[in-house]
Short mmCIF file of C-alpha atoms in Angstrom, two decimals:
data_model
loop_
_atom_site.label_atom_id
_atom_site.label_comp_id
_atom_site.label_asym_id
_atom_site.label_seq_id
_atom_site.Cartn_x
_atom_site.Cartn_y
_atom_site.Cartn_z
CA MET W 1 5.29 -20.96 -4.33
CA SER W 2 3.76 -19.26 -6.60
CA ASN W 3 1.96 -16.86 -4.47
CA PHE W 4 1.10 -13.04 -5.79
CA LEU W 5 -1.81 -10.61 -5.33
CA LEU W 6 -1.20 -9.04 -8.72
CA LYS W 7 0.84 -10.52 -11.28
CA ILE W 8 1.42 -8.05 -14.57
CA ASP W 9 2.86 -9.11 -18.30
CA GLN W 10 3.19 -7.42 -20.79
CA LEU W 11 0.88 -4.50 -20.04
CA THR W 12 1.15 -1.60 -22.71
CA LYS W 13 -1.93 1.06 -23.49
CA THR W 14 -1.57 3.27 -26.17
CA PHE W 15 -3.28 7.02 -25.54
CA LYS W 16 -2.56 9.42 -28.47
CA TYR W 17 -0.08 11.72 -25.96
CA PHE W 18 1.31 8.94 -23.82
CA GLU W 19 2.32 5.78 -24.75
CA PHE W 20 2.41 3.55 -21.08
CA GLY W 21 4.42 -0.01 -20.94
CA PRO W 22 5.86 -2.68 -21.70
CA ILE W 23 5.08 -3.31 -18.11
CA ASP W 24 5.84 -6.59 -16.19
CA VAL W 25 5.23 -6.59 -12.29
CA ARG W 26 3.38 -8.48 -9.88
CA VAL W 27 2.71 -7.87 -6.38
CA GLU W 28 3.51 -10.43 -3.05
CA PRO W 29 1.42 -10.28 -0.27
CA GLY W 30 2.60 -9.34 3.00
CA THR W 31 4.18 -6.13 1.58
CA ILE W 32 3.91 -2.35 0.88
CA THR W 33 5.19 -1.17 -2.37
CA ALA W 34 5.53 2.54 -3.24
CA LEU W 35 4.92 3.55 -6.87
CA ILE W 36 7.00 6.31 -7.68
CA GLY W 37 7.38 8.45 -11.00
CA SER W 38 7.17 11.91 -12.05
CA ASN W 39 4.07 13.76 -12.69
CA GLY W 40 2.57 12.44 -15.96
CA SER W 41 4.80 9.18 -15.57
CA GLY W 42 1.80 7.02 -15.56
CA LYS W 43 0.75 6.47 -11.91
CA SER W 44 -3.17 6.96 -12.47
CA THR W 45 -2.92 5.34 -15.62
CA PHE W 46 -1.02 1.68 -13.93
CA PHE W 47 -3.88 2.24 -11.09
CA ARG W 48 -6.63 2.28 -13.35
CA LEU W 49 -5.27 -0.34 -15.47
CA VAL W 50 -5.94 -2.63 -12.16
CA MET W 51 -9.01 -1.63 -11.78
CA GLN W 52 -10.14 -2.19 -15.01
CA LEU W 53 -10.94 1.70 -15.50
CA PHE W 54 -9.47 1.42 -18.78
CA GLN W 55 -9.22 -2.16 -21.00
CA PRO W 56 -5.33 -2.20 -22.29
CA ASP W 57 -4.01 -2.82 -25.14
CA SER W 58 -2.24 -5.67 -25.03
CA GLY W 59 -0.62 -7.83 -22.32
CA HIS W 60 -2.64 -9.21 -19.21
CA ILE W 61 -3.56 -9.18 -15.10
CA LEU W 62 -4.05 -11.48 -13.34
CA TYR W 63 -5.52 -10.92 -9.77
CA PHE W 64 -4.83 -13.08 -6.42
CA ASN W 65 -2.79 -16.26 -7.74
CA GLY W 66 -5.15 -16.32 -11.50
CA GLU W 67 -8.17 -18.15 -9.35
CA LEU W 68 -9.96 -15.20 -10.24
CA ASP W 69 -10.91 -14.89 -13.69
CA SER W 70 -9.58 -11.18 -14.74
CA ASN W 71 -13.54 -10.70 -15.56
CA ASP W 72 -15.08 -12.02 -12.13
CA SER W 73 -16.80 -9.42 -10.49
CA ARG W 74 -15.11 -10.74 -7.06
CA ILE W 75 -12.07 -8.92 -8.03
CA LYS W 76 -13.31 -5.53 -7.90
CA GLN W 77 -14.54 -7.19 -4.26
CA ASP W 78 -11.57 -7.31 -2.61
CA MET W 79 -9.38 -4.70 -4.02
CA GLY W 80 -10.19 -1.11 -2.30
CA TYR W 81 -9.26 1.93 -4.45
CA ALA W 82 -8.79 5.55 -3.48
CA GLY W 83 -7.77 7.81 -6.16
CA GLY W 84 -8.21 9.80 -9.29
CA ASP W 85 -11.60 11.51 -7.82
CA LEU W 86 -13.42 9.34 -8.44
CA TYR W 87 -16.59 10.35 -6.56
CA GLN W 88 -16.95 13.78 -8.29
CA ALA W 89 -19.55 12.84 -10.35
CA PHE W 90 -21.79 12.35 -7.10
CA GLY W 91 -20.65 15.11 -6.02
CA GLN W 92 -23.81 16.93 -5.55
CA LEU W 93 -25.05 13.62 -2.42
CA SER W 94 -23.90 14.73 0.79
CA ILE W 95 -21.14 12.03 2.48
CA ARG W 96 -23.27 9.71 3.91
CA GLU W 97 -25.58 9.70 0.58
CA LEU W 98 -22.58 8.77 -1.17
CA ALA W 99 -21.44 6.10 1.43
CA ASN W 100 -24.55 4.38 1.24
CA LEU W 101 -23.74 4.56 -2.65
CA VAL W 102 -20.60 2.74 -2.10
CA ARG W 103 -22.05 0.70 0.64
CA TYR W 104 -24.01 -0.79 -2.37
CA TRP W 105 -21.44 -1.99 -5.17
CA TYR W 106 -19.11 -3.69 -2.07
CA GLU W 107 -20.88 -6.59 0.14
CA ASN W 108 -18.03 -7.01 2.20
CA TRP W 109 -19.25 -3.15 3.10
CA ASP W 110 -18.56 -3.19 7.36
CA GLU W 111 -20.83 0.04 8.21
CA GLN W 112 -18.83 -0.39 12.30
CA LYS W 113 -15.84 0.34 9.91
CA TYR W 114 -16.85 2.96 7.79
CA GLN W 115 -18.53 4.60 10.95
CA GLU W 116 -15.18 4.29 13.45
CA LEU W 117 -13.03 5.64 10.41
CA VAL W 118 -15.27 9.16 9.97
CA ASP W 119 -15.90 9.79 13.70
CA ARG W 120 -11.48 8.90 13.84
CA TYR W 121 -11.33 11.64 10.75
CA GLN W 122 -14.23 14.00 12.30
CA ILE W 123 -15.59 13.30 8.95
CA ASN W 124 -19.22 15.56 8.79
CA GLN W 125 -21.41 13.31 7.11
CA LYS W 126 -23.80 16.12 6.05
CA GLU W 127 -21.07 17.57 4.20
CA LYS W 128 -21.91 17.72 0.59
CA TYR W 129 -18.89 16.40 -1.43
CA THR W 130 -18.00 18.78 -3.31
CA ASN W 131 -18.31 21.33 -0.98
CA SER W 132 -15.58 18.88 1.21
CA SER W 133 -12.20 20.30 0.97
CA THR W 134 -8.72 18.18 -1.68
CA GLY W 135 -7.91 16.59 2.15
CA THR W 136 -11.13 16.05 3.38
CA LYS W 137 -12.00 14.36 0.16
CA LYS W 138 -9.23 11.87 0.17
CA LYS W 139 -9.67 10.59 3.65
CA ILE W 140 -13.41 10.11 2.33
CA ALA W 141 -11.75 8.19 -0.18
CA PHE W 142 -9.57 6.28 1.95
CA ILE W 143 -11.97 5.00 4.34
CA PHE W 144 -14.35 3.99 1.50
CA ALA W 145 -11.09 1.88 0.13
CA LEU W 146 -11.17 0.23 3.98
CA ALA W 147 -14.24 -0.18 4.48
CA HIS W 148 -14.89 -3.08 2.84
CA HIS W 149 -12.25 -4.90 3.39
CA PRO W 150 -9.87 -5.58 0.48
CA GLN W 151 -7.43 -7.65 0.47
CA LEU W 152 -5.26 -5.06 -1.79
CA LEU W 153 -4.96 -1.51 -1.48
CA LEU W 154 -4.28 0.63 -4.45
CA LEU W 155 -4.04 4.75 -3.01
CA ASP W 156 -3.15 7.16 -5.55
CA GLU W 157 -1.54 10.19 -3.54
CA PRO W 158 -3.85 9.57 -0.29
CA PHE W 159 -1.71 11.77 1.48
CA SER W 160 -1.43 15.33 -0.47
CA GLY W 161 -3.42 17.54 0.83
CA VAL W 162 -4.05 15.40 4.18
CA ASP W 163 -2.96 17.81 7.29
CA PHE W 164 -0.56 16.30 9.45
CA VAL W 165 -2.69 14.68 11.94
CA SER W 166 -4.93 12.76 10.11
CA SER W 167 -1.86 11.34 7.49
CA ARG W 168 -0.29 9.98 11.09
CA LYS W 169 -3.07 8.45 11.41
CA MET W 170 -3.91 7.20 8.34
CA GLN W 171 -0.06 5.32 8.56
CA THR W 172 -1.29 3.86 11.34
CA GLU W 173 -4.46 2.24 9.74
CA LEU W 174 -2.41 0.87 7.12
CA VAL W 175 -0.39 -0.35 9.33
CA ASP W 176 -3.25 -2.28 10.82
CA PHE W 177 -4.55 -2.97 7.65
CA MET W 178 -1.01 -4.84 6.37
CA GLU W 179 -1.06 -7.52 10.25
CA ASN W 180 -3.44 -10.08 8.30
CA PRO W 181 -0.39 -11.94 5.53
CA ASN W 182 -2.90 -12.17 3.15
CA HIS W 183 -3.32 -8.19 2.23
CA ALA W 184 -0.98 -5.78 0.26
CA ILE W 185 -0.59 -1.77 -0.75
CA ILE W 186 0.54 -0.09 -3.80
CA LEU W 187 0.99 3.48 -2.83
CA ALA W 188 1.39 6.11 -5.37
CA THR W 189 3.04 8.97 -2.99
CA HIS W 190 5.61 11.85 -3.72
CA GLN W 191 6.49 12.16 0.17
CA GLN W 192 9.49 11.06 1.26
CA GLU W 193 9.06 10.00 4.96
CA GLU W 194 5.67 7.90 4.15
CA ILE W 195 7.94 6.26 1.53
CA LYS W 196 10.44 5.04 4.44
CA ALA W 197 8.31 4.62 6.80
CA LEU W 198 5.80 2.30 5.28
CA CYS W 199 7.35 0.87 2.20
CA ASP W 200 8.89 -2.73 1.48
CA TYR W 201 9.57 -2.03 -2.27
CA ILE W 202 10.23 0.51 -4.78
CA TRP W 203 8.90 0.70 -8.37
CA LEU W 204 10.41 3.45 -10.00
CA LEU W 205 7.91 4.60 -13.45
CA ASP W 206 9.29 7.11 -15.82
CA LYS W 207 6.94 8.05 -19.41
CA GLY W 208 5.50 5.53 -19.23
CA LYS W 209 7.93 3.30 -18.10
CA MET W 210 8.72 0.58 -15.17
CA ILE W 211 12.30 1.74 -15.31
CA GLY W 212 13.27 0.08 -11.70
CA ILE W 213 11.87 -2.49 -9.15
CA TYR W 214 13.95 -1.82 -5.83
CA GLU W 215 13.86 -3.50 -2.19
CA LYS W 216 14.30 0.53 -0.21
CA ASP W 217 16.72 -0.83 2.69
CA GLN W 218 18.64 -2.26 -0.16
CA ILE W 219 19.34 0.29 -1.98
CA LEU W 220 19.82 2.44 1.17
CA GLU W 221 22.68 0.60 2.23
CA SER W 222 24.06 -0.10 -1.54
CA TRP W 223 23.92 4.39 -1.78
CA ALA W 224 26.56 5.78 -0.26
CA TYR W 225 28.62 9.36 1.01
CA LEU W 226 31.81 8.02 1.21
CA SER W 227 34.50 10.58 2.68
CA LEU W 228 37.82 9.61 1.57
CA ASN W 229 42.01 10.58 2.88
CA LYS W 230 42.70 11.26 -0.70
CA MET W 231 40.70 11.21 -4.27
CA PRO W 232 42.69 10.10 -7.48
CA GLU W 233 41.17 11.76 -10.69
CA SER W 234 40.90 8.22 -12.32
CA LEU W 235 38.28 7.42 -9.80
CA ARG W 236 35.36 9.30 -11.30
CA LYS W 237 35.84 6.47 -14.35
CA HIS W 238 34.58 4.17 -11.51
CA PRO W 239 31.62 2.23 -12.86
CA HIS W 240 30.14 2.98 -9.01
CA VAL W 241 31.26 6.28 -8.68
CA ILE W 242 28.16 8.71 -9.05
CA GLN W 243 29.15 12.36 -7.75
CA MET W 244 32.96 13.62 -6.67
CA ASP W 245 33.48 16.70 -4.78
CA SER W 246 36.51 17.84 -3.51
CA HIS W 247 37.77 20.06 -0.83
CA PRO W 248 36.12 17.97 1.60
CA ASN W 249 37.16 14.79 -0.79
CA ARG W 250 33.47 12.92 -1.40
CA ILE W 251 32.32 10.79 -3.35
CA ILE W 252 28.54 9.58 -3.72
CA THR W 253 28.51 5.51 -4.78
CA ASP W 254 25.87 3.34 -5.77
CA SER W 255 27.45 0.08 -4.39
CA LEU W 256 29.15 0.32 -1.54
CA ALA W 257 30.03 -3.16 -1.88
CA ALA W 258 31.71 -2.92 -5.22
CA ILE W 259 33.85 -0.17 -4.55
CA GLU W 260 34.74 -1.14 -1.42
CA PRO W 261 37.86 -3.79 -2.60
CA ASP W 262 38.43 -1.51 -5.38
CA LEU W 263 38.96 1.80 -2.66
CA GLU W 264 41.54 -0.49 -0.72
CA GLN W 265 43.42 -1.75 -3.59
CA LEU W 266 44.17 1.93 -4.30
CA GLY W 267 45.13 2.38 -0.89
CA ILE W 268 42.11 4.56 -0.13
CA GLU W 269 40.95 4.71 3.09
CA VAL W 270 37.33 6.23 3.83
CA THR W 271 37.26 8.39 7.25
CA HIS W 272 33.47 8.98 7.01
CA TYR W 273 30.31 7.29 5.58
CA GLN W 274 26.83 8.76 5.68
CA ARG W 275 23.69 6.89 3.92
CA LEU W 276 21.85 9.01 0.93
CA GLU W 277 18.28 10.42 2.16
CA LEU W 278 15.57 7.99 -0.29
CA ASP W 279 14.52 11.29 -2.54
CA GLU W 280 18.58 11.97 -3.48
CA ILE W 281 18.60 8.83 -4.81
CA LEU W 282 15.87 8.21 -6.46
CA THR W 283 16.39 11.65 -7.95
CA ALA W 284 19.33 10.28 -9.27
CA LEU W 285 17.92 7.11 -10.56
CA LEU W 286 15.85 8.91 -12.30
CA GLU W 287 17.77 11.14 -13.54
CA ARG W 288 20.32 8.51 -14.77
CA ALA W 289 17.12 7.21 -17.06
CA MET B 1 5.42 -0.78 22.84
CA LYS B 2 7.98 1.43 21.04
CA LEU B 3 10.91 0.09 21.22
CA PRO B 4 13.66 2.03 22.17
CA ILE B 5 16.10 1.04 18.67
CA THR B 6 17.35 3.81 16.16
CA VAL B 7 19.22 2.84 13.26
CA SER B 8 22.08 4.64 12.29
CA GLU B 9 22.64 6.72 9.51
CA GLU B 10 26.22 6.72 9.76
CA SER B 11 27.41 3.05 10.19
CA LYS B 12 28.29 0.75 7.31
CA GLU B 13 26.77 -1.75 9.51
CA PRO B 14 23.48 -3.25 7.74
CA ILE B 15 20.11 -2.45 9.00
CA TYR B 16 19.23 -6.31 10.28
CA HIS B 17 22.18 -6.45 12.10
CA GLN B 18 21.72 -2.88 14.03
CA ILE B 19 18.45 -4.36 14.90
CA GLU B 20 19.59 -7.68 15.86
CA SER B 21 21.95 -6.78 18.15
CA GLN B 22 20.40 -3.25 19.72
CA LEU B 23 17.16 -6.63 20.47
CA LYS B 24 19.84 -8.59 22.17
CA GLY B 25 21.03 -6.17 24.14
CA LEU B 26 17.51 -5.26 25.06
CA MET B 27 17.44 -8.57 26.26
CA ILE B 28 20.41 -9.02 27.95
CA SER B 29 20.53 -6.25 29.84
CA GLY B 30 16.69 -7.44 31.64
CA GLN B 31 15.22 -4.21 29.52
CA LEU B 32 12.89 -6.82 27.86
CA VAL B 33 12.22 -9.31 30.17
CA PRO B 34 11.32 -13.03 29.09
CA GLY B 35 7.18 -13.60 28.23
CA SER B 36 7.76 -10.03 26.98
CA VAL B 37 6.15 -9.30 22.97
CA LEU B 38 7.56 -7.78 20.58
CA PRO B 39 6.17 -5.73 18.32
CA SER B 40 4.63 -7.08 14.62
CA ILE B 41 7.35 -6.71 12.00
CA ARG B 42 5.21 -4.61 10.39
CA ALA B 43 4.74 -2.35 12.91
CA LEU B 44 8.72 -2.67 14.40
CA SER B 45 9.92 -1.62 10.23
CA ASN B 46 7.65 1.59 10.60
CA GLU B 47 9.04 2.59 13.75
CA LEU B 48 12.23 2.72 12.19
CA SER B 49 11.43 3.69 8.69
CA CYS B 50 12.58 0.35 6.96
CA SER B 51 11.13 -2.60 5.47
CA VAL B 52 9.92 -5.71 6.57
CA ILE B 53 12.37 -7.68 4.47
CA THR B 54 15.43 -6.36 6.73
CA THR B 55 12.45 -6.58 9.93
CA ARG B 56 11.87 -10.07 9.32
CA ARG B 57 15.48 -11.20 8.89
CA ALA B 58 16.44 -9.46 11.96
CA TYR B 59 13.53 -11.47 13.92
CA GLN B 60 14.39 -14.59 11.90
CA ASN B 61 18.28 -15.27 13.37
CA LEU B 62 17.57 -14.18 16.36
CA GLU B 63 14.82 -16.79 16.18
CA ASN B 64 17.39 -19.02 15.30
CA GLU B 65 19.30 -18.20 17.95
CA GLY B 66 17.07 -18.93 20.29
CA PHE B 67 16.46 -15.56 21.39
CA ILE B 68 12.99 -15.01 20.28
CA LYS B 69 10.07 -17.68 19.20
CA THR B 70 6.96 -16.51 17.23
CA ILE B 71 3.53 -18.14 18.25
CA GLN B 72 1.79 -18.45 14.53
CA GLY B 73 -1.65 -15.80 15.09
CA LYS B 74 -0.44 -14.84 19.20
CA GLY B 75 2.86 -12.73 17.89
CA THR B 76 6.29 -13.27 18.77
CA PHE B 77 7.50 -13.30 22.52
CA VAL B 78 11.25 -12.78 24.41
CA ASN B 79 12.54 -16.54 25.45
CA GLU B 80 14.26 -17.23 28.69
CA VAL B 81 18.26 -17.29 28.22
CA ASP B 82 20.32 -19.41 30.01
CA GLN B 83 23.39 -17.61 31.91
CA LYS B 84 25.69 -19.00 29.03
CA SER B 85 24.74 -17.43 26.26
CA LYS B 86 23.60 -14.53 28.17
CA ASP B 87 27.49 -14.12 28.73
CA GLN B 88 28.63 -15.22 25.80
CA THR B 89 26.01 -12.32 23.86
CA LYS B 90 27.13 -9.93 26.41
CA GLU B 91 30.57 -10.52 25.56
CA GLN B 92 29.76 -10.22 21.16
CA VAL B 93 28.09 -6.77 21.91
CA ALA B 94 30.77 -5.57 24.00
CA SER B 95 33.10 -6.06 21.48
CA SER B 96 31.31 -4.91 18.71
CA ILE B 97 30.64 -1.75 21.03
CA LEU B 98 34.38 -1.28 21.24
CA GLU B 99 35.30 -1.96 17.71
CA LYS B 100 32.95 0.40 16.45
CA THR B 101 34.30 2.62 18.72
CA ILE B 102 37.78 2.13 17.80
CA LYS B 103 37.07 2.89 13.99
CA ASP B 104 35.83 5.89 15.05
CA LEU B 105 38.81 6.85 16.93
CA LYS B 106 41.13 5.78 14.06
CA MET B 107 39.36 7.59 11.53
CA LEU B 108 39.50 11.16 13.83
CA GLY B 109 43.36 10.29 13.40
CA MET B 110 44.27 9.19 17.09
CA THR B 111 47.41 6.82 17.70
CA ARG B 112 47.03 4.27 19.68
CA SER B 113 47.96 4.98 23.45
CA GLU B 114 46.61 8.83 22.32
CA ALA B 115 43.28 6.10 22.24
CA GLU B 116 44.93 4.33 25.18
CA LYS B 117 44.91 7.27 27.62
CA PHE B 118 41.10 8.51 26.25
CA PHE B 119 39.46 6.35 27.07
CA PHE B 120 40.95 4.98 30.60
CA ASN B 121 40.36 8.59 30.88
CA ALA B 122 36.45 7.94 30.26
CA MET B 123 36.51 5.03 31.87
CA ASP B 124 37.60 6.63 34.84
CA LYS B 125 35.37 9.35 34.51
CA LYS B 126 31.98 6.62 34.21
CA TRP B 127 33.23 4.20 37.22
CA GLY B 128 35.34 6.17 39.03
CA GLU B 129 39.06 6.02 39.73
CA ASN B 130 39.55 3.41 42.36
CA HIS B 131 38.38 0.82 40.95
CA TYR B 132 40.96 -0.05 39.44
CA GLU B 133 43.11 -0.18 42.41
#
């Protein structure tokens, strides 16, 4: 059964100083994906291409099992996008006025849901959008993205600049959103805690290229610090030894399953095992690229 | 509902297995009674900071073994477990706890007789000295 909310094949877009793609990815319902990469790696370009704010040079994007033509306006109805300061052009409007405008774009706009969210995040609707703080703008974009009941949420740095309490509430919101098995989220973020708590898959983007697609728990279980009772120099050449430290003897491996039998054969005992933090693994993967 | 489950960063035991055995422990000790609702896969994943792939695997294994039942659109519930499989599971969970402890003691460089001495001392403290008489 081929079931997807998004299927992207060989997507490219060339800018004067930046080449994006070719990118091949797919998003299945029920999943949360973290889109990770350094500044300028192409995360926002990715979202803009998916939102059809940019036209790609080549390749194509299929939405919602390919049932809708990519020009079909219903595609945008079913996507919720927050990012890239979408509303700055309307900065002189109050938040309420802005909501009235956004509401007009979406057939499924749920005014009750919108009010609930605005109350939950204590947004003063009389405030001009442009005068709102960075964090408040993020929350407003987040609320707008959710208030029309999308199937696919695209969130570009939703938590950056947002206070701790609101960020927790947003996480709960996203978990509730995912109770519908047909929903999915793609989330670009630098915040390790949110990636860990929310995401199932990780896409690693570097200089416009997708350098890796990982199942989050699988890399967490595969990479490890291993303390060893002895550490022959030959171990340095092992393809799955990423780093070696002496005093005390400790290695980092990117594949526990691959290295364990070799250690056993060499008569080396693992005296302690510890998982790496996700950001340590991601840093190592990015450095390797 | 928050379940008293923790995923250890220092255990080689796969995360899905940690979740599975701790849930079993809660069920056979009666902390989770038959009919209790379990958190959704997404909610538990969020609590434990693991992926739904992992949590789903744990739930599926528990369902295959008859510990829980998922009713479409309603949620996941704890099943009635008969005494025989309760006893069996108790033994399994107990021996895996002991195996893990023994491994740790070995890592500390303990000999068997040292470990035995420690083990019985600890048992005496927790259960009272007269237990073995």
